[in-house]
PDB file of C-alpha atoms in Angstrom:
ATOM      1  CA  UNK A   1      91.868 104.214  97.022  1.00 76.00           C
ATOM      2  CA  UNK A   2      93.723 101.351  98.500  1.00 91.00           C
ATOM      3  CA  UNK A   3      96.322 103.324  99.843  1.00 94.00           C
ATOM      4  CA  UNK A   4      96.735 106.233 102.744  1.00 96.00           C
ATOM      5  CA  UNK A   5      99.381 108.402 104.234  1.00 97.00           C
ATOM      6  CA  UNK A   6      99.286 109.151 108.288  1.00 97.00           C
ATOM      7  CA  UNK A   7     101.527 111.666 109.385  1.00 97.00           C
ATOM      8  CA  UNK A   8     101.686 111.995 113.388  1.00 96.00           C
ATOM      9  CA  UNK A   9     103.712 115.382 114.758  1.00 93.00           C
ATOM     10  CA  UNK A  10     104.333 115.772 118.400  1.00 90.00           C
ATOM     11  CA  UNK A  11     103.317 118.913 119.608  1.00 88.00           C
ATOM     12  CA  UNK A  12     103.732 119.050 122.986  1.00 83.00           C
ATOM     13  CA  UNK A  13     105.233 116.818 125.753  1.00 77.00           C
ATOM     14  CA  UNK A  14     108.185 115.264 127.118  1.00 76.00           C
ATOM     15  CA  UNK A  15     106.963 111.611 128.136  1.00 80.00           C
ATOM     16  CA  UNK A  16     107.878 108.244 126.044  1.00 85.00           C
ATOM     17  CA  UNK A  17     104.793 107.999 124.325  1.00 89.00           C
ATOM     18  CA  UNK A  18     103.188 104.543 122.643  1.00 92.00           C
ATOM     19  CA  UNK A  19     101.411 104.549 119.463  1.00 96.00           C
ATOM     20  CA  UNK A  20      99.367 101.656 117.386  1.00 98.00           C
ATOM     21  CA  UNK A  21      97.651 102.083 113.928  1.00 98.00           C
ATOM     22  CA  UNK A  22      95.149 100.027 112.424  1.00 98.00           C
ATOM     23  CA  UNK A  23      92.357  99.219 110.670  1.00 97.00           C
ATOM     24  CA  UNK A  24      88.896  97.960 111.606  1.00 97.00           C
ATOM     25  CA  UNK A  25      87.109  95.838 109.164  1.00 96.00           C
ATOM     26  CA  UNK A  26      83.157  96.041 108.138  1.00 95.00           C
ATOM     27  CA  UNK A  27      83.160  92.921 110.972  1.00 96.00           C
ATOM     28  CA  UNK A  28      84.266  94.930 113.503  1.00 96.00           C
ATOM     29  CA  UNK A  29      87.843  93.061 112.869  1.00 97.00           C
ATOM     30  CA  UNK A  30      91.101  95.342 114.296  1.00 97.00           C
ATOM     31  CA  UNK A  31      94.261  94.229 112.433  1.00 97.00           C
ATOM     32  CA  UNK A  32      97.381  96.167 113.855  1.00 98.00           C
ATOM     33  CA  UNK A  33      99.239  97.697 110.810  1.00 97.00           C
ATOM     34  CA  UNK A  34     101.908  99.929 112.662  1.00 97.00           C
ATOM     35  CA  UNK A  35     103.127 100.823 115.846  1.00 96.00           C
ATOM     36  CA  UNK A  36     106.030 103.232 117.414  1.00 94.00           C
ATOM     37  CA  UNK A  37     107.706 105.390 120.145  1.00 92.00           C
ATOM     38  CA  UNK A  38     107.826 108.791 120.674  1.00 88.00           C
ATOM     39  CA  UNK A  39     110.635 110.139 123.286  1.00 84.00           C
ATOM     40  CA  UNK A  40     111.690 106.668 123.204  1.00 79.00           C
ATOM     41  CA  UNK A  41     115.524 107.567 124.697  1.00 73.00           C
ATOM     42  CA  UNK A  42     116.324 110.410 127.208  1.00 63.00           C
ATOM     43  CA  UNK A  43     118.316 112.191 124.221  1.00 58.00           C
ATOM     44  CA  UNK A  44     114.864 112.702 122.150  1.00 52.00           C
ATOM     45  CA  UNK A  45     113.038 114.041 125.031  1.00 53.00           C
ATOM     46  CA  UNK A  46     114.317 117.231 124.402  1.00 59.00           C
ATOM     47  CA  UNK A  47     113.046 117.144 121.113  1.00 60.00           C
ATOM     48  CA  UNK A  48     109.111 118.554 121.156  1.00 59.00           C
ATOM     49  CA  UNK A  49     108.749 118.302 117.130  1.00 79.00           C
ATOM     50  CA  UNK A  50     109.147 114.437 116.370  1.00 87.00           C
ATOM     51  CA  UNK A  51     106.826 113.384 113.976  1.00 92.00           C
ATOM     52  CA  UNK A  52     106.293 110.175 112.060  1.00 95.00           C
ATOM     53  CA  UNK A  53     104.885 109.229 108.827  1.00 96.00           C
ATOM     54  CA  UNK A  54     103.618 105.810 107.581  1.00 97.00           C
ATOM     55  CA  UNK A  55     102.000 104.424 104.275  1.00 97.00           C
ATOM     56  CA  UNK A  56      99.476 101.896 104.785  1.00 97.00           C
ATOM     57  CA  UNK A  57      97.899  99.539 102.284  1.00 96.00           C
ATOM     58  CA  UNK A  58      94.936  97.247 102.200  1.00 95.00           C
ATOM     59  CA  UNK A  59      92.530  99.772 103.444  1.00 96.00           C
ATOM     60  CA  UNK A  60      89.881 100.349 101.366  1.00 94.00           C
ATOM     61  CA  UNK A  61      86.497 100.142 102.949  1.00 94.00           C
ATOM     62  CA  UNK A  62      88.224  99.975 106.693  1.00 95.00           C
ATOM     63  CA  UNK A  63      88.266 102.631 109.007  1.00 96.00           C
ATOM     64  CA  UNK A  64      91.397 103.788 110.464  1.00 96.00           C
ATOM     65  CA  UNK A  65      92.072 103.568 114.753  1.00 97.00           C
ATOM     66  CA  UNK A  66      95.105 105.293 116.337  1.00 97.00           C
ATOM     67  CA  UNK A  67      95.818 104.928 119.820  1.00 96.00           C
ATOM     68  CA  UNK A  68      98.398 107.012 121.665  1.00 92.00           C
ATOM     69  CA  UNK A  69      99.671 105.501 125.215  1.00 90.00           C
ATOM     70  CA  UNK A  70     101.674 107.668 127.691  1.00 86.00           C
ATOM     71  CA  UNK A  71     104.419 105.600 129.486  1.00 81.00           C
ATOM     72  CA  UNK A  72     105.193 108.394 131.750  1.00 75.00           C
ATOM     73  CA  UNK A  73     103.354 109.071 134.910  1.00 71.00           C
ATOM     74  CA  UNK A  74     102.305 112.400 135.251  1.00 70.00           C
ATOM     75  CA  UNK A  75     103.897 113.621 131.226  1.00 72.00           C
ATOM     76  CA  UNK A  76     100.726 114.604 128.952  1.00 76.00           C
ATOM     77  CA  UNK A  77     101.243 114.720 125.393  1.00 82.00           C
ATOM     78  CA  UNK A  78      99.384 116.558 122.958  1.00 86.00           C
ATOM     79  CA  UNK A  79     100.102 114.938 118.686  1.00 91.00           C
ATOM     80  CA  UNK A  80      98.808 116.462 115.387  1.00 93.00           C
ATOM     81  CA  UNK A  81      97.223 113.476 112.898  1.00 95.00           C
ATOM     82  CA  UNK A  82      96.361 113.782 109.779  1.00 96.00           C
ATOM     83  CA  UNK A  83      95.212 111.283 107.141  1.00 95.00           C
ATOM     84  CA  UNK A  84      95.989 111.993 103.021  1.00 94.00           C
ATOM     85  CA  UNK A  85      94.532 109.743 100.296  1.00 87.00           C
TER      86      UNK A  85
END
């Protein structure tokens, strides 16, 4: 298929949290397809089950690459991913 679903769930952690999806070409080629915040304003902080979902298209043949940052010094964060066709 052409198409997938990535759901990301926080599971743990207070810290505003950074995260990039894409996809990596047979070339070795990384084309960003998504990005977003977690704990992005004090108010959501609070909040330990934020979760995101995104469809992405134009992946067949790619690999997928998530990368989380952490923004705060000394927060860890733990995040559930999964990937549905």
């Amino acid at each position: 298929k052409d198409k997938i679903k990535v759901d990301l769930k926080e599971i743990s952690g207070k810290g505003k949290t950074g995260y990039v999806i894409c996809k990596v070409d047979r070339d070795g080629v990384y084309t960003k397809l998504k990005s977003g915040w977690f704990n992005e304003i004090s108010s959501q902080e609070s909040n330990t089950s934020e979760s995101r979902s995104h469809t992405l298209s134009g992946v067949k043949g790619c690999l997928i690459s998530i990368r989380f940052e952490g923004k705060s010094v000394g927060s860890g964060f733990e995040y559930e991913v999964m990937l549905r066709q």
